[in-house]
CSV table of C-alpha atoms in Angstrom, one decimal:
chain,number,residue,atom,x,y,z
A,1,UNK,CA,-16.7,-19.7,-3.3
A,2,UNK,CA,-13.0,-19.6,-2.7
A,3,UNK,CA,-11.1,-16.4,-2.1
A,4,UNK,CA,-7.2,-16.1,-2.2
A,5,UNK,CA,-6.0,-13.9,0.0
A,6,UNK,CA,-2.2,-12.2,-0.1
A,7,UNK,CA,-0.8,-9.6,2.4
A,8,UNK,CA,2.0,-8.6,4.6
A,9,UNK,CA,3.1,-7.5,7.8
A,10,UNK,CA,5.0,-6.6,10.6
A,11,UNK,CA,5.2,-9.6,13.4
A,12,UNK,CA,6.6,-7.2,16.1
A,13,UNK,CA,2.2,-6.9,17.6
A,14,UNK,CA,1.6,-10.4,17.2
A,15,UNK,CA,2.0,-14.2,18.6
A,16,UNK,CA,2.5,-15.3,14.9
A,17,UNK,CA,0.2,-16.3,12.5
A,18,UNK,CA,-2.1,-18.8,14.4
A,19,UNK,CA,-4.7,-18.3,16.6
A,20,UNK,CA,-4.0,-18.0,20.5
A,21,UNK,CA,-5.8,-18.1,23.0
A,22,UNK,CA,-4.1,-15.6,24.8
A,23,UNK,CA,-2.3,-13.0,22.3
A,24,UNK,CA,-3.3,-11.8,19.6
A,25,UNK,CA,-2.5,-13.2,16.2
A,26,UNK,CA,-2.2,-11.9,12.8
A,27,UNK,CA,-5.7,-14.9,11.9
A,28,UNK,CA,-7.5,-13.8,14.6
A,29,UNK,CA,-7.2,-9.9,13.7
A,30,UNK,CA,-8.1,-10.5,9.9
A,31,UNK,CA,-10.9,-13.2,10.9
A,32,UNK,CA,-12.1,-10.8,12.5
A,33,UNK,CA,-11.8,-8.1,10.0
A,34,UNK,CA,-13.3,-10.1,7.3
A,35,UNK,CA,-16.1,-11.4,9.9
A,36,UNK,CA,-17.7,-7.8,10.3
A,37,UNK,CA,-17.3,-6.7,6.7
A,38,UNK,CA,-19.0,-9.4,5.3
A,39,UNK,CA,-21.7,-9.9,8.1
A,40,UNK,CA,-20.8,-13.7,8.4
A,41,UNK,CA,-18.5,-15.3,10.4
A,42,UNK,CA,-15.5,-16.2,8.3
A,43,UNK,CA,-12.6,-18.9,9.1
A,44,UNK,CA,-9.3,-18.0,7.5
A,45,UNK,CA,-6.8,-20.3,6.7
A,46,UNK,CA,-3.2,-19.7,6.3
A,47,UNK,CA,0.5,-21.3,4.3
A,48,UNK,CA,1.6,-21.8,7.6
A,49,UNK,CA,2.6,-20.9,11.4
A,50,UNK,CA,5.5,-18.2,11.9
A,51,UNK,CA,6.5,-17.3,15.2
A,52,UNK,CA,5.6,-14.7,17.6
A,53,UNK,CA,7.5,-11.4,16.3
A,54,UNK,CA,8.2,-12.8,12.7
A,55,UNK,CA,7.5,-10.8,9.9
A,56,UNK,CA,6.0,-11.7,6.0
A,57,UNK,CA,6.1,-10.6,2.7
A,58,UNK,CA,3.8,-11.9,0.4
A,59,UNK,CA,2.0,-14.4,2.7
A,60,UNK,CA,-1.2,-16.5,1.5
A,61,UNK,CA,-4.3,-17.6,3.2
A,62,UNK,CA,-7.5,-18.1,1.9
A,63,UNK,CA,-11.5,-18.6,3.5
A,64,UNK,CA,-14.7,-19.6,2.1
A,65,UNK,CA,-17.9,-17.1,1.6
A,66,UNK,CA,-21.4,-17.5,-0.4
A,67,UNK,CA,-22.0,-13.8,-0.2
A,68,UNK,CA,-21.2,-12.2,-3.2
A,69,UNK,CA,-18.7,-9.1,-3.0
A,70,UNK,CA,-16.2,-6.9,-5.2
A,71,UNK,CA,-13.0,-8.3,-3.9
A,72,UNK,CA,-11.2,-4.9,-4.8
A,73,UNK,CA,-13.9,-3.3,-2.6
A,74,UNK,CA,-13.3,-5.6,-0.1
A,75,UNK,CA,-9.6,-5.1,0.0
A,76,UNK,CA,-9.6,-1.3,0.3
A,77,UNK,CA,-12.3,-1.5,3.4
A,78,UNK,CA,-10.0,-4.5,4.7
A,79,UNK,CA,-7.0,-2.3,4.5
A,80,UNK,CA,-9.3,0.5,6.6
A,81,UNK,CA,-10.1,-1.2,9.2
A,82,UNK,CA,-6.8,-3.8,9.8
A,83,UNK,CA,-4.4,-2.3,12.2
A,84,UNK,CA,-1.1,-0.8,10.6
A,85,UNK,CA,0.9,-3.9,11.1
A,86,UNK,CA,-1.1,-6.0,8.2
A,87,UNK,CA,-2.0,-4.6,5.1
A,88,UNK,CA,-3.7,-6.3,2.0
A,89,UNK,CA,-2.4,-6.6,-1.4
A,90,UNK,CA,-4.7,-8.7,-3.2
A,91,UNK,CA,-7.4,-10.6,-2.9
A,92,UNK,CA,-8.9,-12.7,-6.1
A,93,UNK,CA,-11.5,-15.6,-6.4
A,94,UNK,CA,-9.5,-19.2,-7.3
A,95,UNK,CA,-10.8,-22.6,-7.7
A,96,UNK,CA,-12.5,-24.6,-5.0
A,97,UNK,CA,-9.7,-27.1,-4.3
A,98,UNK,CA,-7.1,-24.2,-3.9
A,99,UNK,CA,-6.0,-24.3,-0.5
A,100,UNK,CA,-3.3,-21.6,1.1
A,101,UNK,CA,-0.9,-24.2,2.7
A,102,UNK,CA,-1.6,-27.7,1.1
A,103,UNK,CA,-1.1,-26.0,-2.4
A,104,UNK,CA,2.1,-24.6,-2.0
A,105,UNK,CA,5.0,-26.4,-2.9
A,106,UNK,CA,7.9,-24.0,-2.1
A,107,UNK,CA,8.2,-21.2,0.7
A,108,UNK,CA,11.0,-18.8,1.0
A,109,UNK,CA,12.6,-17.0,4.2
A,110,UNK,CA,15.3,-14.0,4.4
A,111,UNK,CA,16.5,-13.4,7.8
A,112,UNK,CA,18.7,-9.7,8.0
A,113,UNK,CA,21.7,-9.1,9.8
A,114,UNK,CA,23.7,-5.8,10.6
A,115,UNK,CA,27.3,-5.4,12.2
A,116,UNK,CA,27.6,-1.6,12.7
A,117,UNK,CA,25.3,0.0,15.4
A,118,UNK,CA,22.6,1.7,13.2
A,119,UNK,CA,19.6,2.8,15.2
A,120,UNK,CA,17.4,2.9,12.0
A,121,UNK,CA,18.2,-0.7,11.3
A,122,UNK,CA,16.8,-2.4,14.5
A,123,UNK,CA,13.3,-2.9,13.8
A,124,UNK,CA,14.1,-5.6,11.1
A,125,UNK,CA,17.2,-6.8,11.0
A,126,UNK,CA,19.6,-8.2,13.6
A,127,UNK,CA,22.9,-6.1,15.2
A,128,UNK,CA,25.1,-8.9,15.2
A,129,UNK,CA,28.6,-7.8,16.4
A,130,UNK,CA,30.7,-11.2,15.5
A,131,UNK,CA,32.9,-11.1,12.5
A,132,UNK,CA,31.8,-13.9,10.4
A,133,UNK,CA,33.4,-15.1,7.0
A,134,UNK,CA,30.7,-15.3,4.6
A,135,UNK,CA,32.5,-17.5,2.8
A,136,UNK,CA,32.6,-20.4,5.3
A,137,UNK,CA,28.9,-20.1,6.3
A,138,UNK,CA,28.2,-20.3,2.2
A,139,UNK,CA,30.2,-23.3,2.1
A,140,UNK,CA,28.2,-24.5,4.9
A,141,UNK,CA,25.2,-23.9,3.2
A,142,UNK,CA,25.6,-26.5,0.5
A,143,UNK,CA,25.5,-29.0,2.8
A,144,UNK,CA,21.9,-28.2,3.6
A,145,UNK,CA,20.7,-28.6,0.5
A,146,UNK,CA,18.5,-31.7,-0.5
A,147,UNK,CA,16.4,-33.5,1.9
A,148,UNK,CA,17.0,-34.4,5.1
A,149,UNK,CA,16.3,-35.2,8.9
A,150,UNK,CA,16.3,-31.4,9.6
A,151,UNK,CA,14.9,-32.4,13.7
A,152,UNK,CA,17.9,-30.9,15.0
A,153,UNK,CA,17.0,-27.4,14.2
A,154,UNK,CA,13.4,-27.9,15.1
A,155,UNK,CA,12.2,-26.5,18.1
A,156,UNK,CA,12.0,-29.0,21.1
A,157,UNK,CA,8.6,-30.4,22.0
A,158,UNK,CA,7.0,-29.8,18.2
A,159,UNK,CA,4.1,-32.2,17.2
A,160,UNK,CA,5.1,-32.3,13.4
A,161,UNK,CA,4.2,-35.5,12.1
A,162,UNK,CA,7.8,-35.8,10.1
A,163,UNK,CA,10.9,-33.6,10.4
A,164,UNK,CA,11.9,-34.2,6.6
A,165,UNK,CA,12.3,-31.6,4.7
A,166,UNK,CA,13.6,-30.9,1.0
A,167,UNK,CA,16.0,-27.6,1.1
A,168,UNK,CA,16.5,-26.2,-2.7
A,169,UNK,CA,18.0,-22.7,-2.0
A,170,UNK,CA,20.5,-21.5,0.7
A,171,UNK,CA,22.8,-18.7,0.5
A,172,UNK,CA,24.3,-15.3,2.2
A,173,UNK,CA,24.6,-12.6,0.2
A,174,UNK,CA,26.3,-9.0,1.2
A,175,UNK,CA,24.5,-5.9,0.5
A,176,UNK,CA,25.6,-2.7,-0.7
A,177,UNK,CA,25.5,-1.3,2.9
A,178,UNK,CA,27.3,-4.2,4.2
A,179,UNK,CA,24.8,-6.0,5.8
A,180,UNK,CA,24.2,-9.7,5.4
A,181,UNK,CA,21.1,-11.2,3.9
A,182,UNK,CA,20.1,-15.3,4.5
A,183,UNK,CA,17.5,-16.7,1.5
A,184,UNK,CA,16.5,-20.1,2.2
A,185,UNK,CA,14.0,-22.4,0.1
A,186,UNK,CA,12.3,-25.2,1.1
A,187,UNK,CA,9.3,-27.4,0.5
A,188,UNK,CA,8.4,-26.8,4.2
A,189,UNK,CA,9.6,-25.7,7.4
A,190,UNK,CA,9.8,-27.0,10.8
A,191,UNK,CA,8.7,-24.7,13.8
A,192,UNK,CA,12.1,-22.7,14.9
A,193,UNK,CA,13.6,-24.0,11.5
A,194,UNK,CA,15.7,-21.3,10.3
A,195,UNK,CA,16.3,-19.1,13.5
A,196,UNK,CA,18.3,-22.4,14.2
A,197,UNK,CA,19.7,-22.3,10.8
A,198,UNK,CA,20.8,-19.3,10.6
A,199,UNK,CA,22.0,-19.0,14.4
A,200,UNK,CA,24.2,-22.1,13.4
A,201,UNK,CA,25.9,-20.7,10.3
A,202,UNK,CA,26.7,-17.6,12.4
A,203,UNK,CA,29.2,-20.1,14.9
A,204,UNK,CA,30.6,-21.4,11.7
A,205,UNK,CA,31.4,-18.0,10.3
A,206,UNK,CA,33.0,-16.8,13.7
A,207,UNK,CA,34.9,-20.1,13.4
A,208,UNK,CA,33.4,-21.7,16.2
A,209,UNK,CA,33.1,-25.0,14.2
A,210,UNK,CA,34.0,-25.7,10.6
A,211,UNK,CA,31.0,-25.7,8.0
A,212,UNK,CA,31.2,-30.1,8.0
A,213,UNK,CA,29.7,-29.2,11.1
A,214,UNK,CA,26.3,-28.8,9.2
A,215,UNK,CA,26.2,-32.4,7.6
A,216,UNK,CA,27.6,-33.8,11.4
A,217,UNK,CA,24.0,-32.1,12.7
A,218,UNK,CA,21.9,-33.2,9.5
A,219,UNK,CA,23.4,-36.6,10.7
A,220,UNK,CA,23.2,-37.3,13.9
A,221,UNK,CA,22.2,-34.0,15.9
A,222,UNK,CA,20.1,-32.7,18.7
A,223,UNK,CA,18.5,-29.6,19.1
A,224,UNK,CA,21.4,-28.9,22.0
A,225,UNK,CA,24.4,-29.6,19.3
A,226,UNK,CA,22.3,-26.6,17.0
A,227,UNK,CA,23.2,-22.9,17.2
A,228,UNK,CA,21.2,-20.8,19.1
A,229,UNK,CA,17.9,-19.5,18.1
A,230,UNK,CA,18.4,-15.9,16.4
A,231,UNK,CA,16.0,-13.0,16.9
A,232,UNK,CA,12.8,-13.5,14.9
A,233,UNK,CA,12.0,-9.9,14.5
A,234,UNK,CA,14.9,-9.8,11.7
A,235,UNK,CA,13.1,-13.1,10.1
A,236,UNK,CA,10.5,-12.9,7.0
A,237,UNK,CA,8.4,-15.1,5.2
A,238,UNK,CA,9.2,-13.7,1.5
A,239,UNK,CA,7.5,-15.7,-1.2
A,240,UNK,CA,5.6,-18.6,-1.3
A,241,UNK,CA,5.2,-20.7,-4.6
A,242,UNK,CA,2.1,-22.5,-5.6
């Protein structure tokens, strides 16, 4: 049988998602987890890499068992035993063929900025100290949308097999508190993918290039043309869409 499984945390103890072999990851910790509760060994199987220090909301793997379990039980003892960083929302029997990343067909990101020193603020979200028109880096946005050749904000020395990807949502928001909020939506993701992004609409909203820029890199670019790659500890992995 097929379980579902759906759960967040905080990237700042991990290497990312995936399994290292020399950090620990958030797949090793609840392969483990699920290993000793279930007195089986247990592979778990993700919707996809995020890097070390990145953070998700609503993140979706799944693992095969024959053993037969409450999955509410199993949830609460998960939860008991998982360190502080991860914590279990859900966890429900699906359909065979169901599979955590090949099954998805949208993901979401929000990456957080902050321009006013704010102590409280620096776990999650990045003190930027540029003054960026939001404006201009929204205008840039459009430009990403459809599909392209997104290699040039892909991090160098990836082993994707393509670097096309299908961009539905992008857009800066403002909060309340002033801060600056980033939701993009994709059908997938490259390795680096939006740190670039977002590092790039940061130079266009200082005025360090126009927001054309982003079709000139969709076009033509390397890596090197890119903006830098932001922070990932202000970066989550907010819905994914099956």
């Amino acid at each position: 049988m097929r379980y579902k499984v759906t759960l967040c945390y905080d990237g700042s103890a991990f290497c990312g998602w995936q399994i290292q072999s020399n950090a620990p990851s958030v797949q090793e910790t609840l392969q483990n987890a699920l290993s000793t509760l279930l007195g089986a060994a247990v592979e778990v199987v993700g919707a996809g890499r995020t890097d070390t220090g990145v953070n998700a909301r609503g993140y979706v793997a799944h693992f095969d068992c024959d053993a037969t379990f409450e999955p509410e039980q199993i949830c609460y003892k998960l939860n008991a035993i998982l360190p502080k960083e991860i914590a279990i929302s859900d966890i429900t029997q699906v359909p065979d063929d169901f599979h955590a990343r090949f099954s998805a067909t949208n993901r979401q990101y929000k990456y957080y900025i902050h321009n006013r020193k704010d102590p409280f603020r620096n776990a999650f979200s990045w003190y930027c100290r540029y003054r960026m028109d939001v404006d201009r880096m929204n205008e840039a946005c459009t430009l990403l949308l459809g599909t392209h050749d997104c290699s040039c904000f892909e991090k160098t020395g990836s082993d994707n097999a393509t670097s096309i990807c299908t961009v539905t949502y992008a857009r800066w928001e403002k909060t309340e508190e002033g801060c600056l909020v980033f939701t993009i939506e994709a059908n997938r993701f490259l390795r680096n993918m939006v740190r670039a992004i977002v590092g790039t609409l940061v130079d266009i909203g200082r005025g360090v290039h126009e927001p054309a820029y982003i079709s000139e890199l969709l076009e033509k670019g390397t890596r090197s043309d890119a903006g830098q790659s932001v922070p990932g500890h202000a970066l989550f992995l907010s819905d994914i869409r099956y």
